[in-house]
Amino acid sequence: MQAIVPYLTVKGAGEAAAFYQKAFDAKENGRHAAEDGKRFMHIALSIHGGDVFLCDEFPEYGNTVAPTKERPSPVQITIQLKTPKDVDAVFAQAVKAGATGVTEPADMFWNARFAQLRDPFGHDWMLNAQK
């Protein structure tokens, strides 16, 4: 596991995990349901070699509020891809799965291919590959 792991709060962690599997070929490594049987306290995913954790909102424990389309997360997650063509392929796959394109894939001044997406749960994802 890497030293820093993003932990995303979402409304519908089970649905988010399924979306990330379709959009980013995420692999699920484990999940722990809450006592109410409706929410998840923890879902562990691997996406393109990096770990991401998910949980549902738990206001009764003072948990972070999930972002929404109207109030997206102020934090962005970058997926560092191996090749520039991977940026285009992952972008197309994620949009097909239900993400919204924010920045279409393009060659950037920092010598990389780059794109940006917003997932249906209010989190922004950047796709980057050095040229």
Coordinates of C-alpha atoms in Angstrom, one line a residue:
M1 CA 0.0 0.0 0.0
Q2 CA 1.2 3.5 -0.8
A3 CA 2.1 6.0 2.0
I4 CA -0.9 8.3 1.3
V5 CA -4.3 6.8 0.4
P6 CA -7.3 9.0 -0.6
Y7 CA -10.4 8.1 1.5
L8 CA -13.5 9.3 -0.4
T9 CA -16.8 9.9 1.4
V10 CA -19.7 9.3 -1.0
K11 CA -23.5 8.9 -0.9
G12 CA -23.8 5.2 -2.0
A13 CA -20.4 3.7 -1.5
G14 CA -21.5 0.3 -3.0
E15 CA -22.7 2.1 -6.1
A16 CA -19.5 4.2 -6.2
A17 CA -17.4 1.0 -6.0
A18 CA -19.3 -0.5 -9.0
F19 CA -18.9 2.8 -10.9
Y20 CA -15.1 2.9 -10.4
Q21 CA -14.9 -0.7 -11.5
K22 CA -16.6 0.2 -14.8
A23 CA -15.0 3.6 -15.2
F24 CA -11.4 2.9 -14.1
D25 CA -11.1 -0.9 -14.0
A26 CA -10.9 -0.7 -10.2
K27 CA -10.3 -4.0 -8.3
E28 CA -12.1 -4.4 -5.1
N29 CA -9.9 -5.6 -2.2
G30 CA -12.5 -5.7 0.6
R31 CA -15.5 -4.1 2.1
H32 CA -17.1 -3.8 5.5
A33 CA -20.8 -3.1 5.9
A34 CA -22.1 -0.8 8.6
E35 CA -24.4 -2.2 11.4
D36 CA -27.4 -0.8 9.6
G37 CA -26.8 -3.2 6.7
K38 CA -27.4 -0.3 4.2
R39 CA -24.1 1.7 4.3
F40 CA -20.5 0.8 4.0
M41 CA -17.9 1.8 6.6
H42 CA -15.0 0.8 4.3
I43 CA -14.4 -0.3 0.8
A44 CA -10.9 -0.8 -0.4
L45 CA -10.1 -0.4 -4.2
S46 CA -7.0 -0.5 -6.3
I47 CA -7.1 1.7 -9.4
H48 CA -4.2 1.5 -11.9
G49 CA -1.8 0.5 -9.2
G50 CA -2.9 2.9 -6.5
D51 CA -5.2 2.4 -3.5
V52 CA -8.4 4.3 -2.9
F53 CA -10.8 3.8 0.1
L54 CA -14.5 4.7 0.1
C55 CA -17.1 5.1 2.8
D56 CA -20.7 6.3 3.1
E57 CA -21.6 9.3 5.1
F58 CA -22.0 8.7 8.8
P59 CA -23.2 12.0 10.3
E60 CA -23.9 10.3 13.6
Y61 CA -20.1 9.8 14.0
G62 CA -19.2 13.3 12.8
N63 CA -18.0 11.9 9.5
T64 CA -17.3 14.2 6.5
V65 CA -20.2 15.1 4.3
A66 CA -20.1 13.6 0.8
P67 CA -19.8 16.0 -2.1
T68 CA -22.7 16.5 -4.6
K69 CA -23.0 17.7 -8.2
E70 CA -23.9 21.1 -6.9
R71 CA -21.1 21.1 -4.3
P72 CA -18.2 19.0 -5.7
S73 CA -15.2 18.0 -3.6
P74 CA -12.5 20.6 -3.4
V75 CA -9.9 17.8 -3.8
Q76 CA -9.0 16.2 -7.1
I77 CA -7.5 12.7 -7.5
T78 CA -4.9 12.1 -10.2
I79 CA -4.5 8.8 -12.0
Q80 CA -1.0 8.7 -13.4
L81 CA -1.2 6.5 -16.5
K82 CA 1.6 4.8 -18.4
T83 CA 1.1 6.1 -21.9
P84 CA -0.6 9.1 -23.5
K85 CA -3.1 6.8 -25.4
D86 CA -4.2 5.5 -22.0
V87 CA -5.5 9.0 -21.1
D88 CA -7.8 8.9 -24.1
A89 CA -8.9 5.3 -23.5
V90 CA -9.6 5.8 -19.8
F91 CA -11.4 9.1 -20.4
A92 CA -13.7 7.4 -23.0
Q93 CA -14.3 4.5 -20.7
A94 CA -15.2 6.7 -17.7
V95 CA -17.6 8.9 -19.8
K96 CA -19.3 5.8 -21.1
A97 CA -19.7 4.6 -17.5
G98 CA -21.4 7.9 -16.5
A99 CA -18.6 10.4 -15.7
T100 CA -18.8 13.9 -17.0
G101 CA -15.9 15.2 -19.1
V102 CA -14.5 18.4 -17.7
T103 CA -11.4 18.7 -19.8
E104 CA -11.1 16.7 -23.0
P105 CA -7.8 14.8 -23.5
A106 CA -5.2 17.1 -24.8
D107 CA -1.4 17.5 -25.0
M108 CA -0.3 20.0 -22.3
F109 CA 2.6 22.4 -21.9
W110 CA 4.1 20.2 -19.1
N111 CA 4.8 17.5 -21.7
A112 CA 1.9 15.2 -20.8
R113 CA -1.4 14.1 -22.1
F114 CA -4.1 15.2 -19.7
A115 CA -7.9 15.0 -19.1
Q116 CA -10.3 15.7 -16.3
L117 CA -13.6 14.1 -15.3
R118 CA -16.2 14.4 -12.6
D119 CA -17.8 11.2 -11.3
P120 CA -21.5 10.9 -10.5
F121 CA -20.6 11.2 -6.8
G122 CA -19.0 14.7 -6.9
H123 CA -15.3 13.7 -7.1
D124 CA -13.0 15.1 -9.8
W125 CA -10.4 12.8 -11.4
M126 CA -7.4 13.9 -13.4
L127 CA -5.8 11.6 -16.0
N128 CA -2.2 12.3 -16.8
A129 CA 0.6 10.5 -18.7
Q130 CA 4.0 11.9 -19.6
K131 CA 4.7 12.1 -23.3

